[in-house]
PDB file of C-alpha atoms in Angstrom:
ATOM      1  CA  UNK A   1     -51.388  17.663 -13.485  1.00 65.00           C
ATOM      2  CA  UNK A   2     -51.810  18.521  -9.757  1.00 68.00           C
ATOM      3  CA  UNK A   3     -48.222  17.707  -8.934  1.00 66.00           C
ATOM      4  CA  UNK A   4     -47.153  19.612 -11.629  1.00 61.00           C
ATOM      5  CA  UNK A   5     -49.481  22.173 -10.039  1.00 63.00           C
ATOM      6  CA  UNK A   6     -48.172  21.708  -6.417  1.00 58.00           C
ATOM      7  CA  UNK A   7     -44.428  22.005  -7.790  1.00 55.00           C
ATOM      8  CA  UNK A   8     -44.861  25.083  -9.427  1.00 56.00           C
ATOM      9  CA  UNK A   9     -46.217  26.595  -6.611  1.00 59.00           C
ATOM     10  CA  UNK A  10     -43.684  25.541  -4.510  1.00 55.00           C
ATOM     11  CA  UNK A  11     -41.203  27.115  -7.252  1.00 51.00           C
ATOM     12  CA  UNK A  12     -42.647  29.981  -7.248  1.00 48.00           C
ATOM     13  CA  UNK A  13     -42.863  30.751  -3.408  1.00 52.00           C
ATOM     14  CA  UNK A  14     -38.954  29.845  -2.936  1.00 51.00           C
ATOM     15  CA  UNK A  15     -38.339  32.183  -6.275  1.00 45.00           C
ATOM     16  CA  UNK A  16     -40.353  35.095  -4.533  1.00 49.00           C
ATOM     17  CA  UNK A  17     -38.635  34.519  -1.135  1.00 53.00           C
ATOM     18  CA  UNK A  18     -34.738  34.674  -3.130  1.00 50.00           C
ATOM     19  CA  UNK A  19     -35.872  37.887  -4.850  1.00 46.00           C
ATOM     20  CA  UNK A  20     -37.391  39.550  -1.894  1.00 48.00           C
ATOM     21  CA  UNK A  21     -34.074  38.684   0.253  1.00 54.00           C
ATOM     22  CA  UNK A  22     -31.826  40.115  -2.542  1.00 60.00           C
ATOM     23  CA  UNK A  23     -33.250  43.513  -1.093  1.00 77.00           C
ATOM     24  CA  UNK A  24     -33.065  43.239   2.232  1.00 94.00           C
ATOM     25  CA  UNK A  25     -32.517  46.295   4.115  1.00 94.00           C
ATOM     26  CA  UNK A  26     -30.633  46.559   7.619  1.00 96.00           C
ATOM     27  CA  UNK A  27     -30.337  49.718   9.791  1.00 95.00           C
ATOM     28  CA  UNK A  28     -26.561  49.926  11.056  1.00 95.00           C
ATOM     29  CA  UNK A  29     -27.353  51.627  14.136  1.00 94.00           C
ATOM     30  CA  UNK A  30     -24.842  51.727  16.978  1.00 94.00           C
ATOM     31  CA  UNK A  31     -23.534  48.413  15.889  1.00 97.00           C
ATOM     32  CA  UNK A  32     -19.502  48.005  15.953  1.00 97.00           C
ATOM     33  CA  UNK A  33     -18.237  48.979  12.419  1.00 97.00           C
ATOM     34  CA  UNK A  34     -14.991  48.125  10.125  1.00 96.00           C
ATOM     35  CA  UNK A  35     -13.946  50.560   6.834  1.00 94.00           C
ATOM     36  CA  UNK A  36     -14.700  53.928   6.205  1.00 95.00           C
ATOM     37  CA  UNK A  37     -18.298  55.528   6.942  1.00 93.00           C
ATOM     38  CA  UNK A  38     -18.660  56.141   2.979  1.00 93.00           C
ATOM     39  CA  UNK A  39     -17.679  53.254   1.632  1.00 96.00           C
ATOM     40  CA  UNK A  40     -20.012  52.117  -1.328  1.00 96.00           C
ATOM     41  CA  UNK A  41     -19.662  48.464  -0.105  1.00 97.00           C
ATOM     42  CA  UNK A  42     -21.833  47.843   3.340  1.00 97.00           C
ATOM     43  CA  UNK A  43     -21.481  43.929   4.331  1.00 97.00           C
ATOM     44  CA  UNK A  44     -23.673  43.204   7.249  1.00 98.00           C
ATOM     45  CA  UNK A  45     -22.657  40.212   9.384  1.00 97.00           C
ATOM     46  CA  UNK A  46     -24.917  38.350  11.574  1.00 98.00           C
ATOM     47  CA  UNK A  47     -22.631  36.364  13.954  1.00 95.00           C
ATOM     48  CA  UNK A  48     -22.404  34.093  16.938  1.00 95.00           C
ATOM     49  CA  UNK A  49     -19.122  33.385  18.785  1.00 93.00           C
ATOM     50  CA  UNK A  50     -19.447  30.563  20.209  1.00 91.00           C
TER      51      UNK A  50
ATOM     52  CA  UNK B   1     -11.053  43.990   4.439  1.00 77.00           C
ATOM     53  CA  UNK B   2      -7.414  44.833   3.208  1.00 82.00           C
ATOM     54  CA  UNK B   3      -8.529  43.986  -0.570  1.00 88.00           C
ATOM     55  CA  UNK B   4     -11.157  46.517  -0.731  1.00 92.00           C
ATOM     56  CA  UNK B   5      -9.999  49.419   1.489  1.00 90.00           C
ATOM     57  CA  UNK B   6     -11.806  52.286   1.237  1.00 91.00           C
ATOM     58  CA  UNK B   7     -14.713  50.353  -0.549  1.00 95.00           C
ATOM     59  CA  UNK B   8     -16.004  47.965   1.979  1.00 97.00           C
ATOM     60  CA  UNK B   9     -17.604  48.502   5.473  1.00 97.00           C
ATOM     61  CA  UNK B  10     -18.287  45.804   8.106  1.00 97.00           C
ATOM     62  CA  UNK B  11     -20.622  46.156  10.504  1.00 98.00           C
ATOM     63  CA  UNK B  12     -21.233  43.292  12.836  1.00 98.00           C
ATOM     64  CA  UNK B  13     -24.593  42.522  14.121  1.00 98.00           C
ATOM     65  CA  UNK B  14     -25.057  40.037  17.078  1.00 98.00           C
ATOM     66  CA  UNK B  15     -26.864  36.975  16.675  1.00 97.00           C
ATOM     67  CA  UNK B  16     -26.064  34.213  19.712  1.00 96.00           C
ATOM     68  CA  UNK B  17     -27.976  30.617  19.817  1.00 92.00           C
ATOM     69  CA  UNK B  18     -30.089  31.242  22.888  1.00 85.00           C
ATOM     70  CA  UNK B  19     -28.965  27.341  23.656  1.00 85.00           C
ATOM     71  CA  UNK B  20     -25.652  27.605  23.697  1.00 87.00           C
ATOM     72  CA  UNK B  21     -23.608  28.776  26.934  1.00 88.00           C
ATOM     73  CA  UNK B  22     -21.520  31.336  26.107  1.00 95.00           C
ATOM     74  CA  UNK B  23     -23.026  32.566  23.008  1.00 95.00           C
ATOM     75  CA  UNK B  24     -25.063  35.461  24.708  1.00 96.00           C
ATOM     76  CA  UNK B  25     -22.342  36.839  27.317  1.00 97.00           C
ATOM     77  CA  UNK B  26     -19.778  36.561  24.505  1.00 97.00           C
ATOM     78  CA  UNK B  27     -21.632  39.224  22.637  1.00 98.00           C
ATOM     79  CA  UNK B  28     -22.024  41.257  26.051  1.00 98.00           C
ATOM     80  CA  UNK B  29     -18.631  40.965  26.336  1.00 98.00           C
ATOM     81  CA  UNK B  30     -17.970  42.531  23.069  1.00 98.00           C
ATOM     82  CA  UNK B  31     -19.983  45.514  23.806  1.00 98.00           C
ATOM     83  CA  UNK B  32     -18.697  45.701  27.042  1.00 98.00           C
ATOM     84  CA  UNK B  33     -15.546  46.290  25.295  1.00 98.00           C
ATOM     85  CA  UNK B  34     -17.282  48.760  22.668  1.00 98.00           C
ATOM     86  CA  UNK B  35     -17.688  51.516  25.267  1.00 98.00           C
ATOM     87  CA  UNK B  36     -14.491  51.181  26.423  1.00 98.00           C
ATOM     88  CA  UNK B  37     -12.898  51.488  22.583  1.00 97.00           C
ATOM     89  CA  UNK B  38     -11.515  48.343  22.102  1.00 98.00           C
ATOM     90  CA  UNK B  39     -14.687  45.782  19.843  1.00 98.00           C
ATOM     91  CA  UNK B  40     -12.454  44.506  17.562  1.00 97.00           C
ATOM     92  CA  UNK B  41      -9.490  43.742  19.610  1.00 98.00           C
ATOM     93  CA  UNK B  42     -11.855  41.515  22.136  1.00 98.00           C
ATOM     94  CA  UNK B  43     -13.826  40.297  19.129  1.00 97.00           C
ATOM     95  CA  UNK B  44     -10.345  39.231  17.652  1.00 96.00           C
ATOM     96  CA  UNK B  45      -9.112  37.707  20.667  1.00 97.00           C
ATOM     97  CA  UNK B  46     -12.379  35.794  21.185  1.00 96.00           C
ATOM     98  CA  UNK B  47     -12.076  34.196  17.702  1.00 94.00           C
ATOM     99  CA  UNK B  48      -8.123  33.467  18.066  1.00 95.00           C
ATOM    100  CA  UNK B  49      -8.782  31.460  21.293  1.00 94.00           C
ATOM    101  CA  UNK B  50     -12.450  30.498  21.755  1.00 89.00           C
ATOM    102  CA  UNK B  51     -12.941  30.137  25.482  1.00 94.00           C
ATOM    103  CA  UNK B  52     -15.334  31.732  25.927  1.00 96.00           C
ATOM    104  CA  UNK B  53     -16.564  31.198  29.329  1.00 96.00           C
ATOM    105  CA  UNK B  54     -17.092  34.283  32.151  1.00 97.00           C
ATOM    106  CA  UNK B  55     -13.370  33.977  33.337  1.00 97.00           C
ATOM    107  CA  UNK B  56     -11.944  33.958  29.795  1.00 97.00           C
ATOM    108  CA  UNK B  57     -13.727  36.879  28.626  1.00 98.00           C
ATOM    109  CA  UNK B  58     -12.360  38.751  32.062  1.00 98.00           C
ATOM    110  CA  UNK B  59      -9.093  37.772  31.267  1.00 98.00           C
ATOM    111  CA  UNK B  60      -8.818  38.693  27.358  1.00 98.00           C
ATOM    112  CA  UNK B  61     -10.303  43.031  29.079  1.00 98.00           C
ATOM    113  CA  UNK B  62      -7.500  42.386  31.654  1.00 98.00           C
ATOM    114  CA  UNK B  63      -5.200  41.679  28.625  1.00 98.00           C
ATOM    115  CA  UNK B  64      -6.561  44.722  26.382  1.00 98.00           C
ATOM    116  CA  UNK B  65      -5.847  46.893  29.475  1.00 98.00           C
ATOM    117  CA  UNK B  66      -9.700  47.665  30.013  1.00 98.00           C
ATOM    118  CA  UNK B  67     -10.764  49.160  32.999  1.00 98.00           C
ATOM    119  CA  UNK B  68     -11.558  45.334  34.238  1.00 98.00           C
ATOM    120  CA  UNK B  69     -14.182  46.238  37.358  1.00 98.00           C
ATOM    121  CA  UNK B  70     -16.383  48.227  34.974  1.00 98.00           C
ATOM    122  CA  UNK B  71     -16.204  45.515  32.746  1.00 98.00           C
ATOM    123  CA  UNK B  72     -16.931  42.752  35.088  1.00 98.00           C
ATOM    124  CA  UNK B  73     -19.589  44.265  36.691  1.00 98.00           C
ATOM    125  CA  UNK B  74     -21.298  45.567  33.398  1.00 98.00           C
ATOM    126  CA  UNK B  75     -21.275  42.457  32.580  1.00 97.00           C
ATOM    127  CA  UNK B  76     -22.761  40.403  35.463  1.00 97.00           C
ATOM    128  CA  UNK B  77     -25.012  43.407  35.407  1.00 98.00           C
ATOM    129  CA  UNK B  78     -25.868  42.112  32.183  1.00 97.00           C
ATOM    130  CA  UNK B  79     -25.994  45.843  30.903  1.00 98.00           C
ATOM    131  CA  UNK B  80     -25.661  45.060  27.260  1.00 97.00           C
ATOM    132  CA  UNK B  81     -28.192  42.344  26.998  1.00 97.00           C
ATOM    133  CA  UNK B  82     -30.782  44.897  25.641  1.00 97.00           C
ATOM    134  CA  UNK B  83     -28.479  45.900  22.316  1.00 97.00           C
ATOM    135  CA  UNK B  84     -28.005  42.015  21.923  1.00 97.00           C
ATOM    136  CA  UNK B  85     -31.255  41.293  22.001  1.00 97.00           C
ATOM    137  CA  UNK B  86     -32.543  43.787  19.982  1.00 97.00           C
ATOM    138  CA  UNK B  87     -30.094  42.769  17.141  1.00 97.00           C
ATOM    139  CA  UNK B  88     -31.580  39.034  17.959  1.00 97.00           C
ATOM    140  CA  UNK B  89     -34.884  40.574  17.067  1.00 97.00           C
ATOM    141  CA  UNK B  90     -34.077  42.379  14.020  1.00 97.00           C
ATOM    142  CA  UNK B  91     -32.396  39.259  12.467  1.00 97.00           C
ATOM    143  CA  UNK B  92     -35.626  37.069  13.882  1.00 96.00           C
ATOM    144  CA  UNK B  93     -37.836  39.617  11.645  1.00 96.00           C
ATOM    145  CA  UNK B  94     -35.490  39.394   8.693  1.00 97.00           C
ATOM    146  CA  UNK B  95     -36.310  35.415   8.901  1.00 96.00           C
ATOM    147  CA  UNK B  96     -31.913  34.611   9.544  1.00 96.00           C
ATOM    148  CA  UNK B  97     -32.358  31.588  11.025  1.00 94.00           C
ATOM    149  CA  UNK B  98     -28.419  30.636  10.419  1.00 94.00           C
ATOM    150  CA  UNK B  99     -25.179  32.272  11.652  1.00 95.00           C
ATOM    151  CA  UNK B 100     -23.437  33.618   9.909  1.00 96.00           C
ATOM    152  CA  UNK B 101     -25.592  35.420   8.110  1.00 97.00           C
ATOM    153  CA  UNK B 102     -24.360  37.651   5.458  1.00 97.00           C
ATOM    154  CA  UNK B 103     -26.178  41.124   3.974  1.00 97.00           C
ATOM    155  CA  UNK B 104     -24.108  42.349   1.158  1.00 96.00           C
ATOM    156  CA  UNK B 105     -25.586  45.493  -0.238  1.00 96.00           C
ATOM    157  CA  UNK B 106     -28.967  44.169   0.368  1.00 95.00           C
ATOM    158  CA  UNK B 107     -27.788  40.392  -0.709  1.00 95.00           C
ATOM    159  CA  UNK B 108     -28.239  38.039   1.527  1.00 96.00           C
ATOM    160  CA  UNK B 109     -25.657  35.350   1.266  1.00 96.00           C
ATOM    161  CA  UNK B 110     -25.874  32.167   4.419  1.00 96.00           C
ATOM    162  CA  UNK B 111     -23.394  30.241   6.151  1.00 94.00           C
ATOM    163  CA  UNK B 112     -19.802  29.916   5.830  1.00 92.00           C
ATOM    164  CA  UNK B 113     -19.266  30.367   1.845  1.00 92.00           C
ATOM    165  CA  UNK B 114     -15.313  30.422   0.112  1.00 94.00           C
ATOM    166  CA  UNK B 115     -13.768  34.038   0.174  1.00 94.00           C
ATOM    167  CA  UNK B 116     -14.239  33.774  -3.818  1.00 95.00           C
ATOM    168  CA  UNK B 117     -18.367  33.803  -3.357  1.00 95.00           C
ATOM    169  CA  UNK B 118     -17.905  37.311  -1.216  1.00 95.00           C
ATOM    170  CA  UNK B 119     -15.989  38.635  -3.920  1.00 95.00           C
ATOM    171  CA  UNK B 120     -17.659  37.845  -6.092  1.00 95.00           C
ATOM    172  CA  UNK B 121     -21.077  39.683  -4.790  1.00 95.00           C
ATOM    173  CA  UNK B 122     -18.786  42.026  -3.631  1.00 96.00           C
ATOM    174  CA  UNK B 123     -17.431  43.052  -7.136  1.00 96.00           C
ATOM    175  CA  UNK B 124     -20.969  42.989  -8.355  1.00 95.00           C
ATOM    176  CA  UNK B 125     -21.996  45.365  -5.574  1.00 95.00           C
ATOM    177  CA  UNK B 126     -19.035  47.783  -6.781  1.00 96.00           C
ATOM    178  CA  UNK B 127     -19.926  47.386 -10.224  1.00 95.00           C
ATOM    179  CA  UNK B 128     -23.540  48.561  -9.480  1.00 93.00           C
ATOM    180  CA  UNK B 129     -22.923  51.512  -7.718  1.00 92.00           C
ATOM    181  CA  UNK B 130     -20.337  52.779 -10.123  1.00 89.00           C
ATOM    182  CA  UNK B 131     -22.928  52.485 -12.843  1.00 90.00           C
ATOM    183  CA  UNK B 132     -25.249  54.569 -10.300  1.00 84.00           C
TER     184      UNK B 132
END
């Protein structure tokens, strides 16, 4: 009963944490940008180069 | 990008490995270039031939025809640093612990994924806002 207990906790934390990332929010602000200002689509990238 | 013109921006945040060597004046580099119009052309050529290193990244402004002494010493002045960092800090408090790091209208999608997984949160994305 107390795993069962322990798992579903666990579940539920990494459920919470997915949904709370599916609306993540990110200012552009002077960051280089690709496509037109107005574009309905926004795709963020968070990159290294090396 | 050419598959959804018109629909689709990028917008590229910086996110170096604070251990690795060129990571951090790579990015400098590229906003080195920024002021001086040309991002994407040095963020192109860094990806096409991945040296990296001080010398390299002089040689790809000498090859975009950027004013190369503003460039150098911008960025052994380490000028940009600041904009780096601060988009370091915004991923740190967004808990991206992983490049890339993708944010797709708000949907966060990690590490290198096929082209068919962007389209397809892509196409979702599209979908929602026409029903908006």
């Amino acid at each position: 009963m107390k795993k069962i207990l322990i798992f579903l906790l666990l579940f539920l934390g990494t459920l919470t944490q997915a949904l709370a990332r599916d609306s993540v929010i990110v200012p552009i602000g002077n960051s280089a940008t690709l496509g037109p200002t107005n574009a309905p689509v926004v795709m963020f990238e968070f990159l290294d180069f090396q | 990008m050419q598959e959804y013109a018109g629909r689709l921006k990028l917008v590229l945040k910086h996110y170096p490995y604070r251990y690795r060597d060129y990571s951090s004046i790579a990015a400098q580099a590229t906003e080195a270039a920024k002021v001086q119009g040309k991002f994407w052309e040095m963020h192109d050529l860094m990806m096409e031939h991945k040296k990296l290193d001080r010398d390299s990244l002089i040689g790809y402004a000498q090859e975009l025809g950027l004013d190369v002494p503003r460039f150098q010493r911008e960025l052994d002045g380490k000028v940009y640093l600041p904009i780096v960092d601060a988009d370091v800090a915004l991923a740190k408090k967004l808990n991206f612990f992983q490049t890339p790091t993708f944010v797709i209208n708000g949907q966060v999608l990690v590490g290198e994924r096929p082209i068919e997984k962007f389209r397809e949160l892509i196409d979702k994305a599209l979908a929602k806002v026409e029903q908006q």
